[in-house]
Structure formats: structure tokens, C-alpha cells
Tab-separated table of C-alpha atoms and ligand atoms in Angstrom:
chain	number	residue	atom	x	y	z
M	1	UNK	CA	9.491	22.388	-7.935
M	2	UNK	CA	7.243	19.489	-8.847
M	3	UNK	CA	6.069	16.596	-6.738
M	4	UNK	CA	6.322	13.000	-7.954
M	5	UNK	CA	3.952	10.261	-6.920
M	6	UNK	CA	4.525	6.560	-6.400
M	7	UNK	CA	1.622	4.164	-6.034
M	8	UNK	CA	0.506	0.566	-6.513
M	9	UNK	CA	-1.480	-0.462	-9.583
M	10	UNK	CA	-2.860	-3.771	-8.309
M	11	UNK	CA	-4.262	-4.999	-4.973
M	12	UNK	CA	-1.323	-3.804	-2.886
M	13	UNK	CA	2.054	-5.361	-1.994
M	14	UNK	CA	3.490	-4.503	-5.407
M	15	UNK	CA	6.833	-3.538	-3.852
M	16	UNK	CA	6.219	0.162	-3.195
M	17	UNK	CA	8.403	0.223	-0.084
M	18	UNK	CA	11.393	-1.209	-1.937
M	19	UNK	CA	11.192	1.332	-4.766
M	20	UNK	CA	10.631	4.337	-2.488
M	21	UNK	CA	13.782	3.271	-0.654
M	22	UNK	CA	15.667	2.939	-3.963
M	23	UNK	CA	14.549	6.389	-5.168
M	24	UNK	CA	14.826	8.318	-1.888
M	25	UNK	CA	18.389	9.580	-2.452
M	26	UNK	CA	17.029	11.786	-5.253
M	27	UNK	CA	14.326	13.397	-3.040
M	28	UNK	CA	14.347	15.719	-0.035
M	29	UNK	CA	10.987	14.687	1.399
M	30	UNK	CA	9.085	11.385	1.311
M	31	UNK	CA	5.427	11.869	2.239
M	32	UNK	CA	2.871	9.110	2.926
M	33	UNK	CA	-0.572	10.276	1.893
M	34	UNK	CA	-3.146	7.692	2.968
M	35	UNK	CA	-3.832	4.360	4.640
M	36	UNK	CA	-2.491	3.333	7.997
M	37	UNK	CA	-1.044	0.242	9.663
M	38	UNK	CA	-2.929	-1.987	7.228
M	39	UNK	CA	0.089	-1.299	4.989
M	40	UNK	CA	3.275	-3.342	5.198
M	41	UNK	CA	6.119	-1.920	3.118
M	42	UNK	CA	9.190	-4.133	3.011
M	43	UNK	CA	12.734	-2.851	2.537
M	44	UNK	CA	15.791	-5.058	2.213
M	45	UNK	CA	19.396	-3.922	2.226
M	46	UNK	CA	22.713	-5.023	3.774
M	47	UNK	CA	21.132	-8.438	4.542
M	48	UNK	CA	18.494	-6.758	6.761
M	49	UNK	CA	14.757	-6.777	6.203
M	50	UNK	CA	12.370	-4.146	7.593
M	51	UNK	CA	8.618	-3.884	7.359
M	52	UNK	CA	7.227	-0.364	7.789
M	53	UNK	CA	3.530	0.241	8.445
M	54	UNK	CA	3.080	3.941	9.122
M	55	UNK	CA	6.553	5.392	8.718
M	56	UNK	CA	7.409	6.382	5.124
M	57	UNK	CA	9.939	4.216	3.306
M	58	UNK	CA	12.594	6.939	3.044
M	59	UNK	CA	13.448	6.710	6.740
M	60	UNK	CA	16.756	4.851	6.265
M	61	UNK	CA	18.356	7.510	4.114
M	62	UNK	CA	20.516	10.012	5.979
M	63	UNK	CA	19.134	13.203	4.471
M	64	UNK	CA	15.483	12.865	3.552
M	65	UNK	CA	12.648	14.081	5.754
M	66	UNK	CA	9.749	11.640	6.118
M	67	UNK	CA	6.279	13.054	6.506
M	68	UNK	CA	3.094	11.305	7.588
M	69	UNK	CA	0.354	13.263	5.865
M	70	UNK	CA	-3.122	14.300	6.968
M	71	UNK	CA	-4.672	11.515	4.871
M	72	UNK	CA	-3.058	8.801	7.013
M	73	UNK	CA	-4.713	7.158	10.030
M	74	UNK	CA	-2.267	6.478	12.859
M	75	UNK	CA	-2.503	3.810	15.521
M	76	UNK	CA	-0.175	5.180	18.230
M	77	UNK	CA	0.508	1.678	19.566
M	78	UNK	CA	1.722	0.316	16.230
M	79	UNK	CA	3.454	3.553	15.306
M	80	UNK	CA	5.507	3.835	18.507
M	81	UNK	CA	6.445	0.152	18.228
M	82	UNK	CA	7.731	0.854	14.723
M	83	UNK	CA	9.851	3.692	16.060
M	84	UNK	CA	11.161	1.491	18.872
M	85	UNK	CA	12.051	-1.257	16.382
M	86	UNK	CA	14.211	1.218	14.481
M	87	UNK	CA	16.270	2.099	17.534
M	88	UNK	CA	19.394	0.135	16.397
M	89	UNK	CA	19.666	2.528	13.425
M	90	UNK	CA	20.146	5.651	15.560
M	91	UNK	CA	17.693	7.589	13.442
M	92	UNK	CA	17.121	11.124	14.694
M	93	UNK	CA	13.325	11.184	14.589
M	94	UNK	CA	13.293	14.843	15.635
M	95	UNK	CA	15.110	15.724	12.436
M	96	UNK	CA	13.697	13.129	10.083
M	97	UNK	CA	10.063	12.458	10.944
M	98	UNK	CA	7.150	14.908	10.709
M	99	UNK	CA	3.538	14.085	11.472
M	100	UNK	CA	0.546	16.045	10.275
M	101	UNK	CA	-1.614	17.390	13.068
M	102	UNK	CA	-4.562	16.685	10.778
M	103	UNK	CA	-3.895	12.927	10.560
M	104	UNK	CA	-6.571	10.935	12.400
M	105	UNK	CA	-6.005	8.567	15.304
M	106	UNK	CA	-7.000	4.924	15.448
M	107	UNK	CA	-8.155	4.308	19.014
M	108	UNK	CA	-8.392	0.816	20.589
M	109	UNK	CA	-12.145	0.525	20.077
M	110	UNK	CA	-11.708	1.186	16.334
M	111	UNK	CA	-9.846	-2.107	16.136
M	112	UNK	CA	-12.492	-3.934	18.154
M	113	UNK	CA	-15.204	-2.434	15.933
M	114	UNK	CA	-13.345	-3.644	12.852
M	115	UNK	CA	-13.291	-7.175	14.294
M	116	UNK	CA	-16.998	-6.993	15.234
M	117	UNK	CA	-17.956	-5.744	11.778
M	118	UNK	CA	-15.979	-8.503	10.059
M	119	UNK	CA	-17.319	-11.224	12.387
M	120	UNK	CA	-20.886	-10.093	11.672
M	121	UNK	CA	-20.369	-10.472	7.918
M	122	UNK	CA	-19.594	-14.202	8.034
M	123	UNK	CA	-18.606	-15.529	4.600
M	124	UNK	CA	-19.036	-12.060	3.070
M	125	UNK	CA	-16.248	-10.541	5.182
M	126	UNK	CA	-13.802	-8.181	3.477
M	127	UNK	CA	-10.739	-9.918	4.874
M	128	UNK	CA	-9.686	-6.686	6.581
M	129	UNK	CA	-6.299	-6.520	8.267
M	130	UNK	CA	-8.322	-5.764	11.445
M	131	UNK	CA	-6.256	-2.671	12.200
M	132	UNK	CA	-9.321	-0.444	12.632
M	133	UNK	CA	-8.922	1.280	9.274
M	134	UNK	CA	-12.579	1.240	8.159
M	135	UNK	CA	-13.962	2.473	11.507
M	136	UNK	CA	-11.301	5.213	11.786
M	137	UNK	CA	-12.055	6.599	8.300
M	138	UNK	CA	-15.785	6.299	9.059
M	139	UNK	CA	-15.336	8.537	12.089
M	140	UNK	CA	-13.228	10.938	10.020
M	141	UNK	CA	-15.875	11.385	7.322
M	142	UNK	CA	-18.648	11.185	9.947
M	143	UNK	CA	-16.932	14.128	11.659
M	144	UNK	CA	-16.434	12.307	14.936
M	145	UNK	CA	-12.735	11.508	14.611
M	146	UNK	CA	-9.845	12.512	16.834
M	147	UNK	CA	-6.941	14.194	15.081
M	148	UNK	CA	-3.309	13.996	16.138
M	149	UNK	CA	-3.311	17.745	16.872
M	150	UNK	CA	-6.157	17.254	19.365
M	151	UNK	CA	-3.850	15.519	21.845
M	152	UNK	CA	-2.063	18.840	22.421
M	153	UNK	CA	-5.186	20.072	24.236
M	154	UNK	CA	-5.844	18.300	27.567
M	155	UNK	CA	-9.597	18.363	26.919
M	156	UNK	CA	-9.109	15.777	24.163
M	157	UNK	CA	-9.828	13.027	26.688
M	158	UNK	CA	-13.473	14.133	26.767
M	159	UNK	CA	-13.625	13.595	23.011
M	160	UNK	CA	-11.969	10.239	23.487
M	161	UNK	CA	-14.496	9.168	26.114
M	162	UNK	CA	-17.445	10.162	23.922
M	163	UNK	CA	-16.042	8.294	20.936
M	164	UNK	CA	-15.233	5.215	23.006
M	165	UNK	CA	-18.792	5.131	24.378
M	166	UNK	CA	-20.221	5.373	20.875
M	167	UNK	CA	-17.987	2.508	19.795
M	168	UNK	CA	-18.881	0.280	22.757
M	169	UNK	CA	-22.602	0.761	22.012
M	170	UNK	CA	-22.000	-0.114	18.380
M	171	UNK	CA	-19.911	-3.169	19.258
M	172	UNK	CA	-22.771	-4.445	21.431
M	173	UNK	CA	-25.225	-3.965	18.580
M	174	UNK	CA	-23.254	-6.379	16.374
M	175	UNK	CA	-24.201	-9.210	18.722
M	176	UNK	CA	-20.993	-11.148	18.072
M	177	UNK	CA	-18.829	-12.617	20.787
M	178	UNK	CA	-15.373	-11.109	20.911
M	179	UNK	CA	-12.705	-11.355	23.540
M	180	UNK	CA	-10.712	-8.234	24.282
M	181	UNK	CA	-9.002	-6.587	27.221
M	182	UNK	CA	-9.806	-2.935	26.716
M	183	UNK	CA	-8.061	-1.807	29.885
M	184	UNK	CA	-4.763	-3.289	28.753
M	185	UNK	CA	-5.160	-1.839	25.249
M	186	UNK	CA	-5.946	1.584	26.679
M	187	UNK	CA	-2.965	1.571	29.053
M	188	UNK	CA	-0.684	0.927	26.115
M	189	UNK	CA	-2.529	3.456	23.951
M	190	UNK	CA	-2.162	6.295	26.461
M	191	UNK	CA	1.504	5.450	27.042
M	192	UNK	CA	2.087	5.761	23.302
M	193	UNK	CA	0.079	8.986	23.079
M	194	UNK	CA	2.560	10.549	25.541
M	195	UNK	CA	5.453	9.604	23.253
M	196	UNK	CA	3.590	10.759	20.142
M	197	UNK	CA	2.873	14.159	21.733
M	198	UNK	CA	6.599	14.851	21.897
M	199	UNK	CA	7.327	14.099	18.257
M	200	UNK	CA	7.143	16.690	15.446
M	201	UNK	CA	3.422	17.349	15.106
M	202	UNK	CA	3.171	19.957	12.370
M	203	UNK	CA	0.951	21.831	9.988
M	204	UNK	CA	2.075	19.596	7.156
M	205	UNK	CA	0.403	21.319	4.223
M	206	UNK	CA	2.199	24.546	5.172
M	207	UNK	CA	5.470	22.632	5.494
M	208	UNK	CA	4.947	21.217	2.000
M	209	UNK	CA	3.965	24.600	0.468
M	210	UNK	CA	7.199	26.071	1.791
M	211	UNK	CA	9.232	23.061	0.693
M	212	UNK	CA	7.839	23.384	-2.836
M	213	UNK	CA	8.548	27.098	-2.880
M	214	UNK	CA	12.147	26.599	-1.863
M	215	UNK	CA	12.690	24.007	-4.590
M	216	UNK	CA	12.825	20.833	-2.518
M	217	UNK	CA	11.986	17.555	-4.252
M	218	UNK	CA	9.037	15.633	-2.850
M	219	UNK	CA	7.991	12.037	-3.446
M	220	UNK	CA	4.476	11.092	-2.316
M	221	UNK	CA	4.272	7.436	-1.214
M	222	UNK	CA	1.001	5.574	-1.626
M	223	UNK	CA	-0.188	2.591	0.352
M	224	UNK	CA	-2.408	-0.299	-0.756
M	225	UNK	CA	-3.146	-0.395	-4.495
M	226	UNK	CA	-5.491	1.217	-7.000
M	227	UNK	CA	-7.820	-1.801	-7.043
M	228	UNK	CA	-8.359	-1.284	-3.297
M	229	UNK	CA	-9.401	2.370	-3.808
M	230	UNK	CA	-12.631	3.272	-1.990
M	231	UNK	CA	-14.213	4.630	-5.212
M	232	UNK	CA	-12.523	2.801	-8.060
M	233	UNK	CA	-11.515	-0.510	-6.489
M	234	UNK	CA	-13.462	-3.759	-6.388
M	235	UNK	CA	-16.040	-2.344	-3.946
M	236	UNK	CA	-16.906	-3.398	-1.259
M	237	UNK	CA	-13.705	-5.478	-1.156
M	238	UNK	CA	-11.552	-2.380	-0.845
M	239	UNK	CA	-9.895	-0.302	1.834
M	240	UNK	CA	-11.399	2.954	3.132
M	241	UNK	CA	-9.109	5.557	1.566
M	242	UNK	CA	-8.286	7.044	-1.826
M	243	UNK	CA	-5.324	4.980	-2.923
M	244	UNK	CA	-5.221	6.526	-6.412
M	245	UNK	CA	-3.341	9.681	-7.465
M	246	UNK	CA	-6.085	12.022	-6.248
M	247	UNK	CA	-5.401	10.760	-2.715
M	248	UNK	CA	-2.016	12.492	-2.776
M	249	UNK	CA	-3.767	15.847	-3.267
M	250	UNK	CA	-6.262	15.366	-0.443
M	251	UNK	CA	-3.873	13.423	1.768
M	252	UNK	CA	-1.066	15.984	1.675
M	253	UNK	CA	-2.574	19.232	0.462
M	254	UNK	CA	-0.687	19.128	-2.828
M	255	UNK	CA	-2.344	20.892	-5.744
M	256	UNK	CA	-2.946	18.673	-8.821
M	257	UNK	CA	-0.968	20.970	-11.117
M	258	UNK	CA	2.122	20.458	-8.939
M	259	UNK	CA	2.297	16.736	-9.688
M	260	UNK	CA	4.835	15.781	-12.338
M	261	UNK	CA	5.683	12.104	-12.594
M	262	UNK	CA	3.385	9.324	-11.477
M	263	UNK	CA	5.295	6.076	-10.912
M	264	UNK	CA	3.005	3.074	-11.214
M	265	UNK	CA	4.281	-0.104	-9.571
M	266	UNK	CA	3.062	-3.547	-10.577
M	267	UNK	CA	4.171	-7.137	-10.109
M	268	UNK	CA	4.981	-9.155	-13.245
M	269	UNK	CA	1.996	-11.263	-12.139
M	270	UNK	CA	-0.880	-10.476	-9.751
M	271	UNK	CA	-1.550	-11.093	-6.067
M	272	UNK	CA	-4.361	-10.297	-3.689
M	273	UNK	CA	-4.651	-10.823	0.063
M	274	UNK	CA	-8.074	-10.873	1.727
M	275	UNK	CA	-11.455	-11.396	0.078
M	276	UNK	CA	-12.922	-10.147	-3.179
M	277	UNK	CA	-12.904	-10.868	-6.904
M	278	UNK	CA	-9.713	-11.711	-8.794
M	279	UNK	CA	-10.350	-12.671	-12.450
M	280	UNK	CA	-6.898	-14.144	-13.184
M	281	UNK	CA	-6.525	-16.053	-9.926
M	282	UNK	CA	-4.859	-19.471	-10.267
M	283	UNK	CA	-6.046	-22.322	-8.068
M	284	UNK	CA	-3.579	-24.831	-9.491
M	285	UNK	CA	0.062	-25.770	-9.041
M	286	UNK	CA	1.198	-22.703	-11.015
M	287	UNK	CA	-0.503	-20.399	-8.502
M	288	UNK	CA	1.000	-22.166	-5.497
M	289	UNK	CA	4.432	-22.190	-7.174
M	290	UNK	CA	4.195	-18.416	-7.680
M	291	UNK	CA	3.285	-18.002	-3.990
M	292	UNK	CA	6.237	-20.156	-2.932
M	293	UNK	CA	8.856	-18.622	-5.195
M	294	UNK	CA	7.534	-15.114	-4.626
M	295	UNK	CA	7.283	-15.678	-0.865
M	296	UNK	CA	3.754	-14.331	-1.074
M	297	UNK	CA	2.797	-14.011	2.565
M	298	UNK	CA	1.256	-10.756	3.830
M	299	UNK	CA	3.781	-8.311	5.339
M	300	UNK	CA	1.210	-7.143	7.907
M	301	UNK	CA	-0.884	-10.228	8.684
M	302	UNK	CA	1.222	-13.162	7.435
M	303	UNK	CA	-1.741	-14.462	5.397
M	304	UNK	CA	-0.950	-16.307	2.157
M	305	UNK	CA	-1.484	-14.068	-0.855
M	306	UNK	CA	-3.653	-15.382	-3.677
M	307	UNK	CA	-1.702	-15.459	-6.976
M	308	UNK	CA	-2.532	-15.269	-10.675
M	309	UNK	CA	-1.334	-14.051	-14.062
M	310	UNK	CA	-0.951	-10.402	-14.976
M	311	UNK	CA	-4.264	-8.709	-15.834
M	312	UNK	CA	-3.928	-6.063	-18.564
M	313	UNK	CA	-7.599	-5.061	-18.397
M	314	UNK	CA	-7.157	-4.063	-14.758
M	315	UNK	CA	-3.705	-2.574	-15.339
M	316	UNK	CA	-4.861	-0.297	-18.169
M	317	UNK	CA	-7.764	0.884	-15.991
M	318	UNK	CA	-5.367	1.780	-13.166
M	319	UNK	CA	-2.892	3.520	-15.484
M	320	UNK	CA	-5.750	5.734	-16.691
M	321	UNK	CA	-7.060	6.427	-13.186
M	322	UNK	CA	-3.654	7.614	-12.033
M	323	UNK	CA	-2.158	9.221	-15.127
M	324	UNK	CA	0.895	6.973	-14.797
M	325	UNK	CA	3.949	8.358	-16.608
M	326	UNK	CA	6.428	5.569	-15.789
M	327	UNK	CA	5.951	1.929	-14.910
M	328	UNK	CA	8.015	-0.251	-12.608
M	329	UNK	CA	7.731	-4.010	-12.967
M	330	UNK	CA	8.443	-5.890	-9.762
M	331	UNK	CA	9.224	-9.506	-8.921
M	332	UNK	CA	10.202	-10.345	-12.493
M	333	UNK	CA	12.585	-12.979	-11.076
M	334	UNK	CA	9.606	-14.967	-9.775
M	335	UNK	CA	8.451	-15.775	-13.317
M	336	UNK	CA	11.697	-17.604	-14.246
M	337	UNK	CA	11.221	-21.322	-14.772
M	338	UNK	CA	7.625	-21.422	-16.032
M	339	UNK	CA	7.204	-23.112	-19.454
M	340	UNK	CA	4.753	-20.448	-20.496
M	341	UNK	CA	3.767	-17.140	-19.013
M	342	UNK	CA	0.361	-15.647	-19.666
M	343	UNK	CA	-1.141	-12.185	-19.788
M	344	UNK	CA	-4.893	-11.595	-19.583
M	345	UNK	CA	-5.819	-9.295	-22.480
M	346	UNK	CA	-9.625	-9.262	-22.151
M	347	UNK	CA	-12.496	-10.739	-20.152
M	348	UNK	CA	-15.218	-12.972	-21.489
M	349	UNK	CA	-18.515	-12.189	-19.766
M	350	UNK	CA	-21.712	-13.973	-20.908
M	351	UNK	CA	-20.071	-14.815	-24.258
M	352	UNK	CA	-19.109	-11.191	-24.811
M	353	UNK	CA	-15.501	-10.057	-25.055
M	354	UNK	CA	-14.947	-7.128	-22.694
M	355	UNK	CA	-11.742	-5.106	-22.673
M	356	UNK	CA	-12.548	-2.540	-20.006
M	357	UNK	CA	-12.836	-3.000	-16.243
M	358	UNK	CA	-16.570	-3.561	-15.692
M	359	UNK	CA	-18.830	-2.304	-12.878
M	360	UNK	CA	-19.450	-5.783	-11.553
M	361	UNK	CA	-16.338	-7.848	-11.110
M	362	UNK	CA	-17.692	-11.298	-10.408
M	363	UNK	CA	-14.855	-13.804	-10.823
M	364	UNK	CA	-17.374	-16.614	-11.301
M	365	UNK	CA	-18.835	-14.918	-14.352
M	366	UNK	CA	-15.608	-13.597	-15.840
M	367	UNK	CA	-13.380	-15.849	-17.896
M	368	UNK	CA	-9.947	-14.382	-18.494
M	369	UNK	CA	-8.756	-14.479	-22.125
M	370	UNK	CA	-4.988	-14.990	-22.244
M	371	UNK	CA	-2.107	-14.363	-24.589
M	372	UNK	CA	0.662	-16.902	-24.020
M	373	UNK	CA	4.373	-16.206	-24.101
M	374	UNK	CA	7.232	-18.716	-24.041
M	375	UNK	CA	8.843	-18.605	-20.583
M	376	UNK	CA	12.497	-18.228	-19.642
M	377	UNK	CA	14.754	-20.390	-17.474
M	378	UNK	CA	17.453	-17.889	-16.592
M	379	UNK	CA	17.788	-16.747	-12.981
M	380	UNK	CA	17.410	-12.956	-13.081
M	381	UNK	CA	18.253	-12.283	-9.466
M	382	UNK	CA	21.943	-11.583	-9.964
M	383	UNK	CA	21.571	-9.584	-13.181
M	384	UNK	CA	22.571	-5.942	-12.990
M	385	UNK	CA	21.838	-4.691	-16.496
M	386	UNK	CA	18.845	-5.003	-18.813
M	387	UNK	CA	21.262	-6.124	-21.546
M	388	UNK	CA	21.540	-9.458	-19.708
M	389	UNK	CA	17.807	-10.166	-19.936
M	390	UNK	CA	16.755	-13.324	-21.806
M	391	UNK	CA	15.007	-12.712	-25.106
M	392	UNK	CA	11.689	-14.101	-23.865
M	393	UNK	CA	11.622	-11.672	-20.945
M	394	UNK	CA	12.328	-8.828	-23.359
M	395	UNK	CA	9.400	-9.995	-25.490
M	396	UNK	CA	7.176	-9.932	-22.399
M	397	UNK	CA	8.344	-6.406	-21.442
M	398	UNK	CA	8.076	-5.048	-24.996
M	399	UNK	CA	4.555	-6.395	-25.368
M	400	UNK	CA	3.505	-4.723	-22.097
M	401	UNK	CA	5.052	-1.374	-22.985
M	402	UNK	CA	3.287	-1.395	-26.336
M	403	UNK	CA	-0.103	-2.366	-24.912
M	404	UNK	CA	0.126	-0.035	-21.918
M	405	UNK	CA	1.583	2.857	-23.934
M	406	UNK	CA	3.836	3.660	-20.990
M	407	UNK	CA	7.559	2.958	-20.543
M	408	UNK	CA	8.729	0.386	-18.002
M	409	UNK	CA	11.626	2.226	-16.394
M	410	UNK	CA	12.526	-0.186	-13.622
M	411	UNK	CA	12.585	-3.980	-13.646
M	412	UNK	CA	13.025	-5.429	-10.173
M	413	UNK	CA	14.737	-8.815	-9.935
M	414	UNK	CA	14.805	-9.475	-6.190
M	415	UNK	CA	13.829	-7.971	-2.826
M	416	UNK	CA	17.174	-6.268	-2.150
M	417	UNK	CA	17.750	-2.589	-2.858
M	418	UNK	CA	20.547	-3.598	-5.244
M	419	UNK	CA	18.371	-5.980	-7.273
M	420	UNK	CA	16.891	-3.091	-9.233
M	421	UNK	CA	17.515	-2.576	-12.938
M	422	UNK	CA	16.935	0.806	-14.563
M	423	UNK	CA	16.078	0.808	-18.279
U	501	GDP	P1	4.468	-2.988	-0.653
U	501	GDP	O1	3.363	-3.123	0.320
U	501	GDP	O2	3.995	-2.545	-1.995
U	501	GDP	O3	5.615	-2.153	-0.155
U	501	GDP	O4	5.033	-4.470	-0.873
U	501	GDP	P2	5.322	-5.552	0.290
U	501	GDP	O5	6.570	-5.193	0.988
U	501	GDP	O6	4.112	-5.794	1.111
U	501	GDP	O7	5.473	-6.870	-0.583
U	501	GDP	C1	6.445	-7.004	-1.542
U	501	GDP	C2	7.300	-8.226	-1.180
U	501	GDP	O8	8.076	-8.582	-2.289
U	501	GDP	C3	8.278	-7.934	-0.079
U	501	GDP	O9	8.505	-9.112	0.651
U	501	GDP	C4	9.533	-7.508	-0.822
U	501	GDP	O10	10.720	-7.730	-0.079
U	501	GDP	C5	9.460	-8.417	-2.008
U	501	GDP	N1	10.024	-7.899	-3.250
U	501	GDP	C6	10.025	-6.628	-3.746
U	501	GDP	N2	10.540	-6.594	-4.987
U	501	GDP	C7	10.872	-7.860	-5.294
U	501	GDP	C8	11.427	-8.476	-6.452
U	501	GDP	O11	11.707	-7.858	-7.472
U	501	GDP	N3	11.613	-9.824	-6.402
U	501	GDP	C9	11.299	-10.572	-5.315
U	501	GDP	N4	11.526	-11.881	-5.363
U	501	GDP	N5	10.783	-10.024	-4.209
U	501	GDP	C10	10.552	-8.684	-4.203
U	502	IMO	P1	0.238	-2.302	1.253
U	502	IMO	O1	0.425	-0.815	1.461
U	502	IMO	C1	-2.429	-5.630	0.412
U	502	IMO	C2	-6.509	-5.335	1.938
U	502	IMO	C3	-6.914	-6.280	3.060
U	502	IMO	C4	-8.395	-6.418	2.772
U	502	IMO	C5	-8.774	-5.010	2.310
U	502	IMO	C6	-9.349	-4.130	3.409
U	502	IMO	O2	1.172	-3.134	2.031
U	502	IMO	O3	0.209	-2.609	-0.206
U	502	IMO	P2	-8.393	-2.933	5.571
U	502	IMO	O4	-7.474	-3.427	6.637
U	502	IMO	O5	-7.879	-1.764	4.809
U	502	IMO	O6	-9.786	-2.741	6.076
U	502	IMO	O7	-8.492	-4.167	4.528
U	502	IMO	O8	-7.596	-4.429	1.806
U	502	IMO	N1	-5.303	-4.533	2.235
U	502	IMO	C7	-4.119	-4.745	1.669
U	502	IMO	N2	-3.709	-5.713	0.820
U	502	IMO	N3	-1.577	-4.646	0.783
U	502	IMO	C8	-1.978	-3.655	1.607
U	502	IMO	O9	-1.208	-2.584	1.889
U	502	IMO	C9	-3.283	-3.700	2.124
U	502	IMO	N4	-3.995	-2.920	2.976
U	502	IMO	C10	-5.229	-3.439	3.019
U	502	IMO	O10	-6.228	-7.507	2.943
U	502	IMO	O11	-8.591	-7.285	1.692
U	503	MG	MG1	2.542	-4.540	1.626
């Protein structure tokens, strides 16, 4: 049985959590393959709103198993808090949540290192979520990391002490002043490790091989977005993992030939939170209106998201990188009420027209070339069928499908599970 993949095609926060939740009833297993608590995946249903950071977005469905793959980095403090926050739902975590023993741990000094690294960069900072993601992946690839499975062996504390010492030396070398109470952080960390130890820590690739063999349906859930990919994103303003389709293979142990559909999620416009280039960014009233109507405030950090028009140059690049088979357009409702809506079809760089995503993305040197569309006034949020869509929205969708050579199968018209229109 094949595995499907769902991932973001922009700079994150496309609405991945919502769509995983919508699709979960057709899958047996939902498996997160990369990232960590830098992610904030929002689900809304029955007038409730939940933001998940580490736990996959299928957790609210009665049947599906949710797996945290080896490619994920786990901060036990944030993770256990997430579990505790879900207590009112009586979820049986023993039945429904599996954690790869090969996932790496974020330890308290990873977070302090992240803060020290960002503080040392001044104006050039990445705008990290400060959750310790970069330092944790650095230790993973540097072969110094601590894996979840390590905590089953009492000698892991020696490893922990060595890593902590290395971190404290490094933090000193940054020569920045930071205030932190390591003792308090550690007390909480070790309390959470004890809880984590008693959850389902498994050999997840084996679990997934067997699941595939017995015909179970698996959906791999991505975090962040393709433009934050460590290799293909707007480096160095990226995260530290492979957010593109290949990350599902390395982050779960799924063979490439087992992947069937790749669902690419994008907003009907573009947002970015944190630093880095953004060619279609709007600094005017239109941008701030998008942020207000779209409620564009980070799910993890609360920071205001930068907003701009849809960027087809970037979107085509990401569709190619991931082999997207179906598109899902989110937050379409937010575009109602604008006189005109625009789509960037090419970049102008030094008087040259460029229609591929270039090596150097310098927003100051790139002028976005736009195609304008007449807007629509209708409120989409209570629509339930694509037949109700205003003509101008249909024109917008048809243009995108033609240019992107990929069908748009879902149009989302609001944050709630029910505000999802299949085409
Ligand atoms: P993720 O990180 O990709 O899961 O996305 P986030 O949850 O960080 O951000 C998406 C935000 O948009 C959340 O607040 C969602 O509740 C909200 N959202 C998702 N789809 C829609 C939609 O179609 N319309 C509107 N207005 N909000 C949406
Ligand atoms: P979800 O899964 C949006 C951004 C940060 C920063 C950069 C590096 O909710 O879409 P990091 O903490 O990884 O060192 O930050 O990446 N970033 C995200 N932006 N959505 C996310 O996740 C993000 N995760 C990281 O703002 O610019
Ligand atoms: Mg998010």
C-alpha cells in the first residue's frame, strides 16, 4: 500500500495541520517526518482551537495512529505539555501515539545556544523560533546528539553531561549576555524525560514497513514549508531540516518508490514569519489588511506574519522539488473584498525578466512582475460547494491550475474543519 505525503509549499503556516485533520479519517497512520516544536499546526473544530507542535495532526481522530518519526527533534518539556493540554479529550496515548527511538532530543542548553547564536548575529539574525532546532540538528549531523532511545539506558546521563558541557563552553564563546535559569529548566526537563520514557518508544521504520505490508494507509505530515528547506530554501534564512518530499524518506524510513500522492498546500497569498527575503512582500495597507483578515500571527511565537501576493515563480519551484500531484489552496476567504488581486508571474532582476527561482534571492534587487485579476466581494466562509464560487475566484483558480499544471483539489474557506471544499 502506498504512502501519501502532505507538505507546505511556501514559508510555513500554509494550513497543513487543518488539512491533515480533514484527511485523517481516510488514513490509518499519520506520521510527522521532520522539524520540532518550531512548528505550530492549528486545528479548529466544534468551536475549539488547538495548536500542535510535535504531535501529528491526526491525534483527534478515534482510529488513526500518530507517529513521531526519526527525523523529528523532540523537546520533552514542550512535548509533555502538549500531551497534558490534550487531557480533556481522553486520548489514549498508549494506543494512539508512537515515538521513534531514533528521534533526537532537544536539551535545555540547545535552546540557550539558539538564543546565543541569534543574539550574536544582530541585524542578520534568522528570526528563529528559539526552540533549539538549529543546535539540535547540528548535534545530530555532528554525531553528538542524544536520541530518544538513549534514555532507556541509565548511562545516558553521562552523554547528557558531556553534551551540556560542550554547549556551556560554546555559549560562553558567543560573548553575549543572556539570562537563564538552567537548574529550573533541567528540573523540568528530567521530570518530562521520566514521562517520555513510559510512552511508546518504538523502532518506527520497522513499524512502518509492517504497516505498509499489511495494507495500512499512511499519510506523512510535513512541518515548515519548502522555502524553509535546509538545501532548497532561502538559505541561510531557513530551518535546519529537509522540509521537502525527500525528508519523508529520511525522516520515516519510507522508500521513494512507496510514495504515491504528494499534497502541496499553499495559501492564496503568501506569508513569512522571521527574517529573510520575500519578493512579493507588501509594506502597504493591502499587506496589513491581509494580516488582519487572515489573523496572521505566528502559532508558535505570536509574531506578526509578513504578507504579500502569491508568488508563482516560487510556487512552481516548490511543485517541482516535491513532485506535487495535488494542490490545496488555503485561506481563499481572506482575499474577498480586495478590488484587485495579483499574482507574481516573473521576477525582474537587473532589467532581466527571470522566471525561475534564482540562487540569490535578494528582495531589494528583485522586482515582482504581476498579473492582475479583478477581485470578488462575496464572503466565501459559509460556502460548502465550489459551484457557489464567484466567477472572479474561479478565474483565479483556473489560471493557477493552468500555470502550475497541477489540479487544485481542495479550496479552504475558513479555519474550521468544515470550511473545506473539495473540487
Ligand atoms: P500550519 O503550520 O501549516 O499547520 O498552519 P498554521 O496553523 O500555523 O497557520 C494557519 C492558520 O490559518 C491557522 O490559524 C489556521 O486556523 C488558519 N486557517 C487554515 N485554513 C484557513 C482558511 O482557509 N481560512 C482562514 N481564514 N484561516 C485558515
Ligand atoms: P509550521 O510547521 C513558519 C521559521 C522561523 C525562522 C526560520 C528558522 O508551523 O509551518 P527555526 O526555529 O527553525 O530555527 O527558525 O524558520 N519557521 C517557521 N515559519 N512556520 C513554521 O512551522 C516554522 N518553523 C520555523 O520563523 O524564520
Ligand atoms: Mg504553523
